[in-house]
Amino acid sequence: MKKIWQWLVLLGTVLLTVGGLQQIAHAESVGYTVNAVLPKNQDDASASYFALRVKPNQQQKLAIVIGNESKRSQKYEVNVNQAVTNANGVIDYSQAKPELDSSLKVGIKDVFKETKLPIVTVPAKSTKKVYVEYKMPAQKIQGMILGGINVKKVDTAKKSDQKGVTI
């Protein structure tokens, strides 16, 4: 019976030691939010992204809201990007100048007036509404045009090209 207790104490000590070595990582927030302002012609009301049902020659302004959660004014780059499939077969909305397949008849650049918007400045702890405008071609399109509005914080930290040692 004494041996069983010794084994249980040893096992408990090992488990407590291993459990105590666990590292806890806290994810850092990106410091900003982006939300779509969904229009009336939104196809899926439960979606938080644009899924629009459109007609030939339809023209519309879409709005997104950029929220700056930091204590300083921030600048953001806004691009409307064509969706492409990456090397892993996953849909990628982040490429501003992707290599497009020759079979693509109508893409994002054919529909949106501007795909690269001017830099947007959002004051500290506030939001700003940004608009992108599209116009559909005159002919009806079979299928979907897939793309995304990509928002990236502009790094305003000055980078030094000088090399050396600081003491």
mmCIF file of C-alpha atoms in Angstrom:
data_model
loop_
_atom_site.group_PDB
_atom_site.id
_atom_site.type_symbol
_atom_site.label_atom_id
_atom_site.label_comp_id
_atom_site.label_asym_id
_atom_site.label_seq_id
_atom_site.Cartn_x
_atom_site.Cartn_y
_atom_site.Cartn_z
ATOM 1 C CA MET A 1 0.000 0.000 0.000
ATOM 2 C CA LYS A 2 2.918 2.304 0.813
ATOM 3 C CA LYS A 3 4.341 1.741 -2.709
ATOM 4 C CA ILE A 4 1.032 2.727 -4.323
ATOM 5 C CA TRP A 5 1.038 6.011 -2.386
ATOM 6 C CA GLN A 6 4.640 6.670 -3.428
ATOM 7 C CA TRP A 7 3.723 6.099 -7.087
ATOM 8 C CA LEU A 8 0.662 8.350 -6.803
ATOM 9 C CA VAL A 9 2.725 11.134 -5.196
ATOM 10 C CA LEU A 10 5.391 10.764 -7.917
ATOM 11 C CA LEU A 11 2.760 10.786 -10.673
ATOM 12 C CA GLY A 12 1.058 13.848 -9.144
ATOM 13 C CA THR A 13 4.386 15.684 -8.902
ATOM 14 C CA VAL A 14 5.219 14.925 -12.546
ATOM 15 C CA LEU A 15 1.779 16.055 -13.737
ATOM 16 C CA LEU A 16 1.950 19.288 -11.747
ATOM 17 C CA THR A 17 5.462 20.006 -13.026
ATOM 18 C CA VAL A 18 4.554 19.373 -16.665
ATOM 19 C CA GLY A 19 1.362 21.427 -16.321
ATOM 20 C CA GLY A 20 3.321 24.297 -14.761
ATOM 21 C CA LEU A 21 5.729 24.480 -17.724
ATOM 22 C CA GLN A 22 2.957 25.427 -20.113
ATOM 23 C CA GLN A 23 3.526 28.748 -21.871
ATOM 24 C CA ILE A 24 0.613 31.067 -22.320
ATOM 25 C CA ALA A 25 0.658 33.270 -25.411
ATOM 26 C CA HIS A 26 -1.548 36.312 -25.715
ATOM 27 C CA ALA A 27 -2.451 37.356 -29.231
ATOM 28 C CA GLU A 28 -2.001 41.008 -29.996
ATOM 29 C CA SER A 29 -4.859 42.859 -31.673
ATOM 30 C CA VAL A 30 -4.262 44.516 -35.050
ATOM 31 C CA GLY A 31 -5.560 47.769 -33.581
ATOM 32 C CA TYR A 32 -8.314 48.424 -36.112
ATOM 33 C CA THR A 33 -11.608 47.016 -37.357
ATOM 34 C CA VAL A 34 -13.265 46.928 -40.767
ATOM 35 C CA ASN A 35 -17.000 46.429 -41.230
ATOM 36 C CA ALA A 36 -19.137 46.334 -44.359
ATOM 37 C CA VAL A 37 -22.239 48.535 -44.463
ATOM 38 C CA LEU A 38 -24.570 46.076 -46.181
ATOM 39 C CA PRO A 39 -26.869 47.544 -48.862
ATOM 40 C CA LYS A 40 -30.481 46.592 -49.623
ATOM 41 C CA ASN A 41 -29.457 44.337 -52.512
ATOM 42 C CA GLN A 42 -27.391 42.139 -50.162
ATOM 43 C CA ASP A 43 -28.129 38.526 -51.166
ATOM 44 C CA ASP A 44 -27.309 36.970 -47.776
ATOM 45 C CA ALA A 45 -28.419 39.130 -44.841
ATOM 46 C CA SER A 46 -26.618 36.882 -42.328
ATOM 47 C CA ALA A 47 -23.215 37.461 -43.984
ATOM 48 C CA SER A 48 -20.872 40.170 -42.697
ATOM 49 C CA TYR A 49 -19.334 40.625 -46.161
ATOM 50 C CA PHE A 50 -20.759 41.927 -49.441
ATOM 51 C CA ALA A 51 -22.712 39.252 -51.346
ATOM 52 C CA LEU A 52 -24.665 41.309 -53.856
ATOM 53 C CA ARG A 53 -27.317 40.479 -56.415
ATOM 54 C CA VAL A 54 -26.759 42.942 -59.269
ATOM 55 C CA LYS A 55 -28.157 43.696 -62.734
ATOM 56 C CA PRO A 56 -26.499 44.837 -65.981
ATOM 57 C CA ASN A 57 -25.511 48.538 -65.933
ATOM 58 C CA GLN A 58 -26.198 48.728 -62.195
ATOM 59 C CA GLN A 59 -24.130 51.363 -60.444
ATOM 60 C CA GLN A 60 -23.704 51.537 -56.673
ATOM 61 C CA LYS A 61 -21.527 52.954 -53.911
ATOM 62 C CA LEU A 62 -20.509 50.453 -51.253
ATOM 63 C CA ALA A 63 -19.404 51.616 -47.818
ATOM 64 C CA ILE A 64 -17.013 50.140 -45.301
ATOM 65 C CA VAL A 65 -16.289 51.529 -41.847
ATOM 66 C CA ILE A 66 -12.686 51.544 -40.620
ATOM 67 C CA GLY A 67 -12.398 51.786 -36.841
ATOM 68 C CA ASN A 68 -9.121 52.980 -35.329
ATOM 69 C CA GLU A 69 -8.759 51.475 -31.844
ATOM 70 C CA SER A 70 -5.374 53.045 -31.121
ATOM 71 C CA LYS A 71 -4.564 56.212 -29.179
ATOM 72 C CA ARG A 72 -3.049 57.888 -32.262
ATOM 73 C CA SER A 73 -4.272 58.843 -35.692
ATOM 74 C CA GLN A 74 -3.561 56.044 -38.198
ATOM 75 C CA LYS A 75 -3.337 55.779 -41.989
ATOM 76 C CA TYR A 76 -4.831 52.914 -43.977
ATOM 77 C CA GLU A 77 -4.376 51.648 -47.509
ATOM 78 C CA VAL A 78 -7.614 50.456 -49.160
ATOM 79 C CA ASN A 79 -7.602 48.262 -52.273
ATOM 80 C CA VAL A 80 -10.337 46.428 -54.151
ATOM 81 C CA ASN A 81 -8.700 43.153 -55.174
ATOM 82 C CA GLN A 82 -9.604 40.403 -57.597
ATOM 83 C CA ALA A 83 -10.002 37.043 -55.866
ATOM 84 C CA VAL A 84 -7.526 34.422 -57.083
ATOM 85 C CA THR A 85 -6.645 30.902 -56.074
ATOM 86 C CA ASN A 86 -3.245 30.607 -54.384
ATOM 87 C CA ALA A 87 -0.767 27.714 -54.706
ATOM 88 C CA ASN A 88 -2.631 25.792 -51.979
ATOM 89 C CA GLY A 89 -5.974 26.040 -53.777
ATOM 90 C CA VAL A 90 -7.341 28.589 -51.290
ATOM 91 C CA ILE A 91 -9.177 31.754 -52.396
ATOM 92 C CA ASP A 92 -6.915 34.764 -51.798
ATOM 93 C CA TYR A 93 -8.321 38.302 -51.635
ATOM 94 C CA SER A 94 -5.097 40.036 -50.552
ATOM 95 C CA GLN A 95 -3.160 40.390 -53.820
ATOM 96 C CA ALA A 96 -3.355 43.890 -55.306
ATOM 97 C CA LYS A 97 -1.816 42.856 -58.650
ATOM 98 C CA PRO A 98 -2.392 39.125 -59.098
ATOM 99 C CA GLU A 99 -1.579 37.133 -62.201
ATOM 100 C CA LEU A 100 -4.976 36.575 -63.825
ATOM 101 C CA ASP A 101 -6.074 33.595 -65.874
ATOM 102 C CA SER A 102 -6.713 34.313 -69.558
ATOM 103 C CA SER A 103 -10.214 32.811 -69.258
ATOM 104 C CA LEU A 104 -11.352 35.690 -67.003
ATOM 105 C CA LYS A 105 -13.753 37.760 -69.103
ATOM 106 C CA VAL A 106 -14.920 40.352 -66.547
ATOM 107 C CA GLY A 107 -12.887 41.050 -63.436
ATOM 108 C CA ILE A 108 -12.859 43.474 -60.536
ATOM 109 C CA LYS A 109 -10.876 46.091 -62.484
ATOM 110 C CA ASP A 110 -13.604 46.065 -65.169
ATOM 111 C CA VAL A 111 -16.320 46.776 -62.608
ATOM 112 C CA PHE A 112 -14.858 49.107 -59.937
ATOM 113 C CA LYS A 113 -13.995 52.690 -60.870
ATOM 114 C CA GLU A 114 -10.969 52.690 -58.557
ATOM 115 C CA THR A 115 -9.234 49.615 -57.216
ATOM 116 C CA LYS A 116 -6.553 51.531 -55.300
ATOM 117 C CA LEU A 117 -8.039 54.280 -53.169
ATOM 118 C CA PRO A 118 -6.146 57.243 -51.682
ATOM 119 C CA ILE A 119 -4.629 56.678 -48.232
ATOM 120 C CA VAL A 120 -7.326 57.056 -45.557
ATOM 121 C CA THR A 121 -6.520 58.786 -42.242
ATOM 122 C CA VAL A 122 -8.654 57.817 -39.242
ATOM 123 C CA PRO A 123 -8.317 59.855 -36.020
ATOM 124 C CA ALA A 124 -7.568 58.082 -32.730
ATOM 125 C CA LYS A 125 -10.410 56.080 -31.146
ATOM 126 C CA SER A 126 -12.829 56.865 -33.984
ATOM 127 C CA THR A 127 -14.292 55.497 -37.212
ATOM 128 C CA LYS A 128 -14.378 56.645 -40.808
ATOM 129 C CA LYS A 129 -16.680 55.576 -43.623
ATOM 130 C CA VAL A 130 -14.960 54.843 -46.944
ATOM 131 C CA TYR A 131 -16.790 54.382 -50.249
ATOM 132 C CA VAL A 132 -15.976 52.295 -53.301
ATOM 133 C CA GLU A 133 -18.093 52.526 -56.435
ATOM 134 C CA TYR A 134 -18.826 49.948 -59.100
ATOM 135 C CA LYS A 135 -20.698 49.831 -62.399
ATOM 136 C CA MET A 136 -21.697 46.522 -63.911
ATOM 137 C CA PRO A 137 -21.178 45.906 -67.648
ATOM 138 C CA ALA A 138 -24.157 46.282 -70.000
ATOM 139 C CA GLN A 139 -24.257 42.573 -70.799
ATOM 140 C CA LYS A 140 -25.552 40.049 -68.268
ATOM 141 C CA ILE A 141 -22.812 37.960 -66.664
ATOM 142 C CA GLN A 142 -23.167 34.242 -66.044
ATOM 143 C CA GLY A 143 -21.753 33.340 -62.639
ATOM 144 C CA MET A 144 -20.013 35.535 -60.079
ATOM 145 C CA ILE A 145 -17.313 38.139 -59.893
ATOM 146 C CA LEU A 146 -15.337 37.423 -56.760
ATOM 147 C CA GLY A 147 -13.170 40.019 -55.064
ATOM 148 C CA GLY A 148 -12.516 41.723 -51.777
ATOM 149 C CA ILE A 149 -11.859 45.093 -50.194
ATOM 150 C CA ASN A 150 -8.473 44.840 -48.508
ATOM 151 C CA VAL A 151 -7.571 47.311 -45.743
ATOM 152 C CA LYS A 152 -3.999 47.517 -44.449
ATOM 153 C CA LYS A 153 -2.522 49.827 -41.849
ATOM 154 C CA VAL A 154 0.259 51.954 -43.338
ATOM 155 C CA ASP A 155 3.453 51.607 -41.323
ATOM 156 C CA THR A 156 4.421 55.160 -40.411
ATOM 157 C CA ALA A 157 7.536 54.208 -38.442
ATOM 158 C CA LYS A 158 10.620 55.652 -40.055
ATOM 159 C CA LYS A 159 13.103 53.009 -41.077
ATOM 160 C CA SER A 160 16.792 53.771 -40.974
ATOM 161 C CA ASP A 161 19.119 52.593 -43.741
ATOM 162 C CA GLN A 162 22.160 53.341 -41.605
ATOM 163 C CA LYS A 163 24.124 50.448 -40.176
ATOM 164 C CA GLY A 164 26.115 50.604 -37.014
ATOM 165 C CA VAL A 165 26.275 49.919 -33.332
ATOM 166 C CA THR A 166 24.616 51.876 -30.558
ATOM 167 C CA ILE A 167 26.325 51.863 -27.171
#
